[in-house]
PDB file of C-alpha atoms in Angstrom:
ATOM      1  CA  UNK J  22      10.619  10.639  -9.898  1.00  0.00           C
ATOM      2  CA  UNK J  23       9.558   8.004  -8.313  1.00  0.00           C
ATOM      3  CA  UNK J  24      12.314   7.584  -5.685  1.00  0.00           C
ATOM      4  CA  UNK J  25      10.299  10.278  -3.936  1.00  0.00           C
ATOM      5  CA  UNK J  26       7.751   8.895  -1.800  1.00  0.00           C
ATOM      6  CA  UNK J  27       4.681  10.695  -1.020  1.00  0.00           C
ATOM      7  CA  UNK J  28       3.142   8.719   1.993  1.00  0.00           C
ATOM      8  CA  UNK J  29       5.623   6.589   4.512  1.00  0.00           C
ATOM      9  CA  UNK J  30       4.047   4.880   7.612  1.00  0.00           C
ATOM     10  CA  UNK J  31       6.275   3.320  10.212  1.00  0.00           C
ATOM     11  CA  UNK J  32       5.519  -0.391  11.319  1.00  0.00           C
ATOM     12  CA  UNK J  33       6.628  -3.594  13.687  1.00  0.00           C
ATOM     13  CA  UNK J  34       6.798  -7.110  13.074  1.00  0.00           C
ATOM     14  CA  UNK J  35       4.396  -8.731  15.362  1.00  0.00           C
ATOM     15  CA  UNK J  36       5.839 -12.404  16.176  1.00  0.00           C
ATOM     16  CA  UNK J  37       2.000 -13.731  15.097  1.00  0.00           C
ATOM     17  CA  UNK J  38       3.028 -12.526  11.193  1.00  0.00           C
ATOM     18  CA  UNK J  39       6.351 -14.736  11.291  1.00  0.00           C
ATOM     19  CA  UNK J  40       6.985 -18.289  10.185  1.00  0.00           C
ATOM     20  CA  UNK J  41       9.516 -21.040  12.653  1.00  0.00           C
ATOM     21  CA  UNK J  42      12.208 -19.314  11.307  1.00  0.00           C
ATOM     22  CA  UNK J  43      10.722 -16.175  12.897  1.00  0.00           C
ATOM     23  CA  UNK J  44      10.920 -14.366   9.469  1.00  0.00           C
ATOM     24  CA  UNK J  45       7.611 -12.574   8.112  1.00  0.00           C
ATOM     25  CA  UNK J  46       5.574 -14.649   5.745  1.00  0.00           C
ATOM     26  CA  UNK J  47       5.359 -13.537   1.978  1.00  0.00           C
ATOM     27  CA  UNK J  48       1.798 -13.264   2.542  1.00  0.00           C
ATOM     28  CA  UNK J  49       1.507 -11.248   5.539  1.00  0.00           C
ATOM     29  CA  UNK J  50       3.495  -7.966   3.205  1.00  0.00           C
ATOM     30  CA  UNK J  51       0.084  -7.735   1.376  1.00  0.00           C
ATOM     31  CA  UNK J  52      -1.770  -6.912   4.918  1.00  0.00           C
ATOM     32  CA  UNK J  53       1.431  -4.134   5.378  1.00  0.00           C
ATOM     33  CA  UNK J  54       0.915  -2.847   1.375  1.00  0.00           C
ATOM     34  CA  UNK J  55      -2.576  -2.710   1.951  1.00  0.00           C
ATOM     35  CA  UNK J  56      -2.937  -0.962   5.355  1.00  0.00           C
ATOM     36  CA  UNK J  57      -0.047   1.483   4.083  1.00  0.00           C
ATOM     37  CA  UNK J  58      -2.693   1.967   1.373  1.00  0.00           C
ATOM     38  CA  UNK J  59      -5.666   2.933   3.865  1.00  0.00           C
ATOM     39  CA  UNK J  60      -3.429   4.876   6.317  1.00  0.00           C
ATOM     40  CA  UNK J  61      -2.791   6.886   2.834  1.00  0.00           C
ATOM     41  CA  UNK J  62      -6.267   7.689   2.542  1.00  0.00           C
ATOM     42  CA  UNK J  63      -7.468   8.405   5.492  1.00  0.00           C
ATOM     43  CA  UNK J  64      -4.827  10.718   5.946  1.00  0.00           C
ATOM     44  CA  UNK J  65      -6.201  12.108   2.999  1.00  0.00           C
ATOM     45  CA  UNK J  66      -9.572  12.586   4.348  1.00  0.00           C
ATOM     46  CA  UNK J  67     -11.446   9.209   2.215  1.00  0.00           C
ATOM     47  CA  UNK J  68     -12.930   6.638   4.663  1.00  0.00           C
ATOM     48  CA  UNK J  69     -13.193   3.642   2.780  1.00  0.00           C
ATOM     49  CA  UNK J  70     -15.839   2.513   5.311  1.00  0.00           C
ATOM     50  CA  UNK J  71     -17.887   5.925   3.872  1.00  0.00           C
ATOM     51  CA  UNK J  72     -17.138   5.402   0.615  1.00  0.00           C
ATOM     52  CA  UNK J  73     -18.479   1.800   0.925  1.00  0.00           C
ATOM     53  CA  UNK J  74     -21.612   3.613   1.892  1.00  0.00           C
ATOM     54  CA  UNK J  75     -21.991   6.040  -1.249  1.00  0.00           C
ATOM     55  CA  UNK J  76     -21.520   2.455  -3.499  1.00  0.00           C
ATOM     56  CA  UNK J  77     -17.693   2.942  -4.080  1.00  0.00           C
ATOM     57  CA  UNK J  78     -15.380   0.303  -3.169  1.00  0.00           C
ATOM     58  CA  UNK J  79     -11.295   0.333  -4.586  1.00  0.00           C
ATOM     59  CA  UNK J  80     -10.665  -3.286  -5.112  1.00  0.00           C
ATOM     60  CA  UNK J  81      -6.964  -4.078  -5.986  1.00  0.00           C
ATOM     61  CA  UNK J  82      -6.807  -5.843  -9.564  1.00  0.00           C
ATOM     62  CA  UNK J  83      -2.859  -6.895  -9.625  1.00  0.00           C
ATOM     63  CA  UNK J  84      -0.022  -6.950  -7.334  1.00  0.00           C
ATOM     64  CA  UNK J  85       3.976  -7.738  -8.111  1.00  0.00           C
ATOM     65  CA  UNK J  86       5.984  -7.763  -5.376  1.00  0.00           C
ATOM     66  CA  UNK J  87       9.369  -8.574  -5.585  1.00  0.00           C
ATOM     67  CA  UNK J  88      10.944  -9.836  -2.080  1.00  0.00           C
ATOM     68  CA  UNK J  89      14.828  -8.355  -1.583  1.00  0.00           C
ATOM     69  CA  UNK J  90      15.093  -8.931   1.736  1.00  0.00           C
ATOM     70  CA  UNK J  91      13.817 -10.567   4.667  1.00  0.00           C
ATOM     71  CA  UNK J  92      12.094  -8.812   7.793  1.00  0.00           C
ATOM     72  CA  UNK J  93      12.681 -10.656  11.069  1.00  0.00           C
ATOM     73  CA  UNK J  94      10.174 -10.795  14.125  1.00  0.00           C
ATOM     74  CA  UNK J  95      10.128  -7.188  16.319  1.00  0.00           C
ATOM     75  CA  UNK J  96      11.668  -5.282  13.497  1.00  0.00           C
ATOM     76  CA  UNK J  97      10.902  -1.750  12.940  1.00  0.00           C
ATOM     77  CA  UNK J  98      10.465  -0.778   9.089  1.00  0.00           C
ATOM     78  CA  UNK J  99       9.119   1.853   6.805  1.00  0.00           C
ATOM     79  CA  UNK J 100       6.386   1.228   4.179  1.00  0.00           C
ATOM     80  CA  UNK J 101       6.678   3.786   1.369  1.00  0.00           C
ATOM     81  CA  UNK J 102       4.087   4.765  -1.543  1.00  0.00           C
ATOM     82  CA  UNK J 103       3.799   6.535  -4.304  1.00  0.00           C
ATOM     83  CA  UNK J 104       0.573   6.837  -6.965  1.00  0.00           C
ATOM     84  CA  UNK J 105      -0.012   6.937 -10.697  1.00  0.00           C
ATOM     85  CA  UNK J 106      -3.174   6.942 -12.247  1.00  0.00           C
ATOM     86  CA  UNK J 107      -2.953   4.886 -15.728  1.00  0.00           C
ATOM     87  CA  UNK J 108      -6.569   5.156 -17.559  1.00  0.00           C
ATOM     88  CA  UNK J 109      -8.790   3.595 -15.686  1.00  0.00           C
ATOM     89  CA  UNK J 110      -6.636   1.961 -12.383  1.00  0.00           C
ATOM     90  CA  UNK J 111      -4.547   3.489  -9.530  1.00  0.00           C
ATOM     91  CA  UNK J 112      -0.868   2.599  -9.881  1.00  0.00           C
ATOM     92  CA  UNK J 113       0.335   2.135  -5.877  1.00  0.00           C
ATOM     93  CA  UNK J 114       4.453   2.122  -6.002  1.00  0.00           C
ATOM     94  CA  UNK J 115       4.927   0.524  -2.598  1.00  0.00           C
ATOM     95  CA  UNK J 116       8.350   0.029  -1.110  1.00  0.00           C
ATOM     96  CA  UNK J 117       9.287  -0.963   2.491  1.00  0.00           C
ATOM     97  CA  UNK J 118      12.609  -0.475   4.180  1.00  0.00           C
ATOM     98  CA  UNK J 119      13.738  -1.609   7.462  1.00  0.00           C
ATOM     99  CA  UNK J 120      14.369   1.252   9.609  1.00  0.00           C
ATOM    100  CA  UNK J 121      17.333   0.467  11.292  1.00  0.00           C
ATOM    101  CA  UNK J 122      19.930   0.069   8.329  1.00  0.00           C
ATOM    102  CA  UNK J 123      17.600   1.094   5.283  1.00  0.00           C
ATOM    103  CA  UNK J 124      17.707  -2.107   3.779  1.00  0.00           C
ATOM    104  CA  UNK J 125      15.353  -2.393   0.798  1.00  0.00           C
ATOM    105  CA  UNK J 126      12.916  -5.453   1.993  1.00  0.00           C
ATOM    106  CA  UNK J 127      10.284  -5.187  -0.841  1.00  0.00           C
ATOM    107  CA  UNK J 128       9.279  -3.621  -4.091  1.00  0.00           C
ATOM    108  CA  UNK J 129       5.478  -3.741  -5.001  1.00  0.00           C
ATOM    109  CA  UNK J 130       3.290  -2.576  -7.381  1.00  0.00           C
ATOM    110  CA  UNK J 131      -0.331  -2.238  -6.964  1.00  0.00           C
ATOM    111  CA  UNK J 132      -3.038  -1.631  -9.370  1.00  0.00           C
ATOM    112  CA  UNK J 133      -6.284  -0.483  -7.709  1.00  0.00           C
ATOM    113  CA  UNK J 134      -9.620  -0.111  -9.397  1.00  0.00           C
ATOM    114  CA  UNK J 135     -12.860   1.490  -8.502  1.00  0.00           C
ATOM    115  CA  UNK J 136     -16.086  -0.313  -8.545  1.00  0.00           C
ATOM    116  CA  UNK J 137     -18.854   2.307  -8.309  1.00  0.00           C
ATOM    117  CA  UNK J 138     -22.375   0.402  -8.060  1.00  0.00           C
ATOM    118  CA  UNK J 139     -21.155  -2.582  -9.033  1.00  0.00           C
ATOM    119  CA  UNK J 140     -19.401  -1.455 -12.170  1.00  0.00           C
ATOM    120  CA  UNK J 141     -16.378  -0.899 -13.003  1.00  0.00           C
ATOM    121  CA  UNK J 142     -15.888   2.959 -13.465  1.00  0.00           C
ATOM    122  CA  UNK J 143     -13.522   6.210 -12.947  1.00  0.00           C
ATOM    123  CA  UNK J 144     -14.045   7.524  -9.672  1.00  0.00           C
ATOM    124  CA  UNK J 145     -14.069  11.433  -9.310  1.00  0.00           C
ATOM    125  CA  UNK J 146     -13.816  11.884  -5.259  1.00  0.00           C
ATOM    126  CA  UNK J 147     -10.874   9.893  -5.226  1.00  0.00           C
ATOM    127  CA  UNK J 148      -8.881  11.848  -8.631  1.00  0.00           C
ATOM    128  CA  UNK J 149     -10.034  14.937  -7.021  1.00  0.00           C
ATOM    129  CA  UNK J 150      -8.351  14.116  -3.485  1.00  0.00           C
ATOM    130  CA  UNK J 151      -4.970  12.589  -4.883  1.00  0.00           C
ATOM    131  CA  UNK J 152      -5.477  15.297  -8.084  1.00  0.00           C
ATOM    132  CA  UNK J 153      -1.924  16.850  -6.964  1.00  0.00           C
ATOM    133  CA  UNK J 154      -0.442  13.327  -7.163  1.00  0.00           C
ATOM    134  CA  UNK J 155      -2.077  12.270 -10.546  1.00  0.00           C
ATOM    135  CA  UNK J 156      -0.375  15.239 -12.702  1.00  0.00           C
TER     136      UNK J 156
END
């Protein structure tokens, strides 16, 4: 199900990504979601940089985060993914924790498309790399 994660990355609060109250600004979990994201691939062997090359770029279409918790400035946490693939778009199930009493902080969900040459399209490198995922 989707409790089990199959990509976690382990992350710090910089003090630069907190507000006066020294508590992480809602939009500074989009930069964590989306380098969680990259970290994902790239541990997966796609280069986004590469792919931008061959005229495929993954462009995120929606994202719905619900905030549980806040993170606080130096704090250690876990960013958690899973993947779904629902016609056309990537379904990222994100989830961060923080480390040191597994608090749930946030609940995302990302959809991710593929823009191949400027259109719209399904994009084979990427189904075949996360194909074990996508069943």
């Amino acid at each position: 199900g989707m409790k089990d994660y199959i990509f976690e990355l382990p992350m710090k609060v910089r003090s630069y990504e907190c507000d006066f109250e020294s508590i992480v600004n809602n939009a500074v979990y989009q930069n964590y979601l989306e380098h969680t994201r990259h970290e994902f691939m790239i541990a997966h062997g796609l280069d986004v940089v590469e792919l931008h090359r061959q005229g495929i770029d993954t462009v995120v279409a929606r994202i719905n985060i619900a905030f549980k918790s806040p993170l606080h400035d130096n704090e250690e946490f876990l960013s958690k993914l899973n993947v779904k693939k629902e016609g056309i778009k990537y379904v990222f199930y994100q989830d961060i924790y923080r480390i040191n009493d597994g608090q749930l902080i946030i609940k995302a969900i990302v959809d991710v498309v593929c823009i191949i040459n400027g259109k719209l399209k399904n994009c084979d490198v990427i189904d075949h790399v996360f194909a074990s995922y996508l069943q």
